[in-house]
Coordinates of C-alpha atoms in Angstrom, one line a residue:
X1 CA -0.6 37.8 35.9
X2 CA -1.1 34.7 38.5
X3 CA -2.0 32.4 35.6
X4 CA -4.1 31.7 32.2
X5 CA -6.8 30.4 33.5
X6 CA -10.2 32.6 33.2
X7 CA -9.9 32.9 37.2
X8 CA -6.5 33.8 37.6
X9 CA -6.9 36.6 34.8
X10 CA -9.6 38.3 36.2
X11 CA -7.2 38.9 39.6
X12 CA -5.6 41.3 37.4
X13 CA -6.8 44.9 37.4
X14 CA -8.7 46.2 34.5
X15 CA -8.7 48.2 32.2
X16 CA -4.8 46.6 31.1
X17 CA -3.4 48.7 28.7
X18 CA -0.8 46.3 27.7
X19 CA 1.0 42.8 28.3
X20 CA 4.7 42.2 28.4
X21 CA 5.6 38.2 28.1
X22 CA 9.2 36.3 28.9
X23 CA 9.5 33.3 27.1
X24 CA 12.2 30.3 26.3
X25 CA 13.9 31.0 23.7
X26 CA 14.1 27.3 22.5
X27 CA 15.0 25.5 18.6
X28 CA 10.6 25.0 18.3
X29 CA 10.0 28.4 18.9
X30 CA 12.6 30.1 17.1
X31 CA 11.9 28.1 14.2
X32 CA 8.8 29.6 14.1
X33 CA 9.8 33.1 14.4
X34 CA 12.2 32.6 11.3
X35 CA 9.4 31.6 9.5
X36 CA 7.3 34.5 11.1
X37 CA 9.7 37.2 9.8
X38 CA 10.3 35.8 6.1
X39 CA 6.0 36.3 6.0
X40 CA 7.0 39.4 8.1
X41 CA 9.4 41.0 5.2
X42 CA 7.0 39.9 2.3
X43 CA 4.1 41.6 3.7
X44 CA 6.0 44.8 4.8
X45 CA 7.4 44.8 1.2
X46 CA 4.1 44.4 -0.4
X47 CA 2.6 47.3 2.4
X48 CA 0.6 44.9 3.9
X49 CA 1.2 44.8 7.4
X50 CA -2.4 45.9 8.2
X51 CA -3.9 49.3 9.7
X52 CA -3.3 48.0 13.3
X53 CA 0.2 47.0 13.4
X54 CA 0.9 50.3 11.0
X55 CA -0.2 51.9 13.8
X56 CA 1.6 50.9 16.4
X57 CA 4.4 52.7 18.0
X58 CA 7.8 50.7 17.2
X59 CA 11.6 50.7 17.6
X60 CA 14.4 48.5 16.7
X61 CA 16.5 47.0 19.8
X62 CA 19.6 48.0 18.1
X63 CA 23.0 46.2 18.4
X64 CA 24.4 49.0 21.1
X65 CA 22.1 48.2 23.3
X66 CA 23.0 45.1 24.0
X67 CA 20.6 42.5 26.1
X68 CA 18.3 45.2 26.6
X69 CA 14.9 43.3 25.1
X70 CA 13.1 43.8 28.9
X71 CA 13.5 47.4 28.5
X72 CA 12.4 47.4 25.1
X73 CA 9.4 45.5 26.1
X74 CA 8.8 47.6 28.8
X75 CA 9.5 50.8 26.2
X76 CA 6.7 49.3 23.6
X77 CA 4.4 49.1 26.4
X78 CA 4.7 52.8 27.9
X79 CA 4.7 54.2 24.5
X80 CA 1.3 52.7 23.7
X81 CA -0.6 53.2 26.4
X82 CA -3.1 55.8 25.9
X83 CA -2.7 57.1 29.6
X84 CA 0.9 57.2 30.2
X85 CA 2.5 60.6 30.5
X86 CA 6.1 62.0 32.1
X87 CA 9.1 61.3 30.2
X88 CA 8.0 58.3 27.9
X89 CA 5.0 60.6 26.4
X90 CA 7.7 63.1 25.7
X91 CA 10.3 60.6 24.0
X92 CA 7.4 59.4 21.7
X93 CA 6.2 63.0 20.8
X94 CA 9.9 63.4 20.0
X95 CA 10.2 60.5 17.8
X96 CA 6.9 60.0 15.8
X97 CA 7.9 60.7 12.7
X98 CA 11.0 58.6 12.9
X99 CA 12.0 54.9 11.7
X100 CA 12.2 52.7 14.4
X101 CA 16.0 52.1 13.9
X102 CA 15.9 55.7 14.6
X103 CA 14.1 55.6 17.8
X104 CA 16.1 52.9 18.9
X105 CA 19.3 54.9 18.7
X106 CA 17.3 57.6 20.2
X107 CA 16.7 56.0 23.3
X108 CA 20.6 55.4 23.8
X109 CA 21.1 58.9 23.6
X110 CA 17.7 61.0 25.0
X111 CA 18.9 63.3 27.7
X112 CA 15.3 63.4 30.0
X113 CA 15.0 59.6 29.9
X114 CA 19.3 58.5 30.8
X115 CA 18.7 60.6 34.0
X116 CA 15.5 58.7 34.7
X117 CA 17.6 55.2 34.4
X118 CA 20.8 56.8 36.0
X119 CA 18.6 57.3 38.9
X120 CA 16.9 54.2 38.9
X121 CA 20.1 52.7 38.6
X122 CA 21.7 54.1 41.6
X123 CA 18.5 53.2 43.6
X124 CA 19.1 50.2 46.4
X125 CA 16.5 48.2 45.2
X126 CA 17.8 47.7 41.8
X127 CA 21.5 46.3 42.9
X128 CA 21.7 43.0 41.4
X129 CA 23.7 41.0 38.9
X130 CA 23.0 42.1 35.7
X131 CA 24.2 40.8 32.2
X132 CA 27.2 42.5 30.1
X133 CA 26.2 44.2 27.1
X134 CA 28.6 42.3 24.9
X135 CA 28.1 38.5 27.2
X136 CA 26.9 35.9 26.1
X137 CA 23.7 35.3 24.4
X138 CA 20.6 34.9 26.9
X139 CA 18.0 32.1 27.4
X140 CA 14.8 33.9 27.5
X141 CA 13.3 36.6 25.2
X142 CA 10.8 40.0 26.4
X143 CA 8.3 40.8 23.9
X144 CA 5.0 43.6 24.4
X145 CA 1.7 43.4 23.4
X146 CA -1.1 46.2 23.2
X147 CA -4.3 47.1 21.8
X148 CA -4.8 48.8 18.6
X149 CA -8.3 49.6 17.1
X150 CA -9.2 46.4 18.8
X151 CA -6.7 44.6 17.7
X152 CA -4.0 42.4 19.5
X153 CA -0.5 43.7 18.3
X154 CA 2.8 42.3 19.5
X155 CA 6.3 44.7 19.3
X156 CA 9.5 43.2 19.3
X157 CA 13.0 44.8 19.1
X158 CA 14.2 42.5 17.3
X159 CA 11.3 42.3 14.3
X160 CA 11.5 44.3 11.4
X161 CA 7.6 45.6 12.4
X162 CA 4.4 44.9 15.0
X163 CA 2.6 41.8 13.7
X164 CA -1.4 41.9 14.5
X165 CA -2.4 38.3 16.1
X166 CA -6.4 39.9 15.3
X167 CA -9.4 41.2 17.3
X168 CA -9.6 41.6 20.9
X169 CA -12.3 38.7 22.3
X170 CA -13.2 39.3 25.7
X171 CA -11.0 41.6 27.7
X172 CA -7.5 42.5 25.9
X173 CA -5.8 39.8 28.8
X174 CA -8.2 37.3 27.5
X175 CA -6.9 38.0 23.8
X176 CA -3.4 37.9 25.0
X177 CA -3.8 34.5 27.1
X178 CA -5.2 33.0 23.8
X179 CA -2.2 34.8 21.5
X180 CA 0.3 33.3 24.1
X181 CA -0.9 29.9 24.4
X182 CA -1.9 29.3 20.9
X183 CA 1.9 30.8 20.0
X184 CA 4.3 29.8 22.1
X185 CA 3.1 28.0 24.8
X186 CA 1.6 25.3 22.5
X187 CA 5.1 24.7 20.4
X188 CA 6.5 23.6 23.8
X189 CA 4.1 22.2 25.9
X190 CA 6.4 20.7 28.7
X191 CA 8.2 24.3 29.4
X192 CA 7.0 26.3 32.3
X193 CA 9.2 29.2 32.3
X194 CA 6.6 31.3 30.5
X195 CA 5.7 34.8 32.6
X196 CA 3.2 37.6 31.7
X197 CA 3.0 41.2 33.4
X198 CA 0.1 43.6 32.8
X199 CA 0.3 47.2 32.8
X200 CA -3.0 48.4 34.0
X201 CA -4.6 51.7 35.3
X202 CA -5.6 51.5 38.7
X203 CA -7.5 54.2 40.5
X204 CA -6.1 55.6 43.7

């Protein structure tokens, strides 16, 4: 995604199926997240959450997995998305009917998708640097958002459950672009290190 503006969102391809965002993860917006979660708890203990977010497909970015919220982004996105197949279709069909604690351990452990990473792994291209599981804490933050019954819903790891930021307006980027700004982007308004990346379907 080359940028919020109406323009720059329409360079992406349509349909997108979901969003992934990187953000700072600065004292503003982490003091609204705490605040996010305490309503977060209430409404999940009261069963309010909402159809939507119910809905959604969730897991828990457990403690073993160290700084693993990219892949858990990218996870929450493949799992949603109505036309994605292979091995992250199968590790959903797998884990429906489990909590997402439980499907977060079970991604640490699934046979069909540690040989898909091992090879990925191993490939050239992905021979960089990368951060020790037990390092220090990181600066920035993955979250995933996809559609649900025409609703915007955000999954985070590290949220007890999928919170539902309303109905798609416009295309599902143009919901997103207007979830992100009025969010994040808007409790610090001098930080440009904000990144979005759109999974979309495109025709070949």
């Amino acid at each position: 995604v080359f940028g919020l503006d109406p323009e720059l969102l329409a360079l992406t391809p349509e349909p997108v199926a979901a969003v992934i965002l990187l953000f700072p993860c600065t004292r503003g917006i982490y003091s609204a997240r705490r605040e996010q979660s305490r309503r977060l708890q209430e409404s999940a203990a009261a069963g309010g959450l909402g159809e939507a977010a119910s809905a959604a497909y969730h897991l828990e970015q457990v403690t073993s997995f160290g700084n693993a919220c990219g892949t858990i982004a990218a996870v929450h996105a493949l799992t949603n998305a109505e036309f994605v197949d292979g091995p992250m279709a199968v590790f959903r069909e797998e884990t429906a009917e489990q909590t997402p604690g439980e499907r977060g351990r079970a991604l640490l452990t699934t046979g069909h998708l540690k040989n898909e990473s091992d090879q990925a792994a191993e490939h050239g291209s992905t021979q960089t640097s990368c951060p020790a599981r037990d390092g220090a804490a990181l600066d920035h933050h993955y979250c995933a958002f996809v559609p649900v019954m025409g609703r915007v819903v955000e999954l985070d790891g590290t949220k007890i459950a999928p919170v539902d930021h309303g109905p798609v307006e416009g295309t599902f980027l143009e919901a997103v672009a207007q979830v992100v700004q009025r969010r994040w982007m808007s409790l610090e308004p001098e930080r440009v290190d904000f990144s979005l990346m759109a999974l979309s379907l495109i025709h070949i």
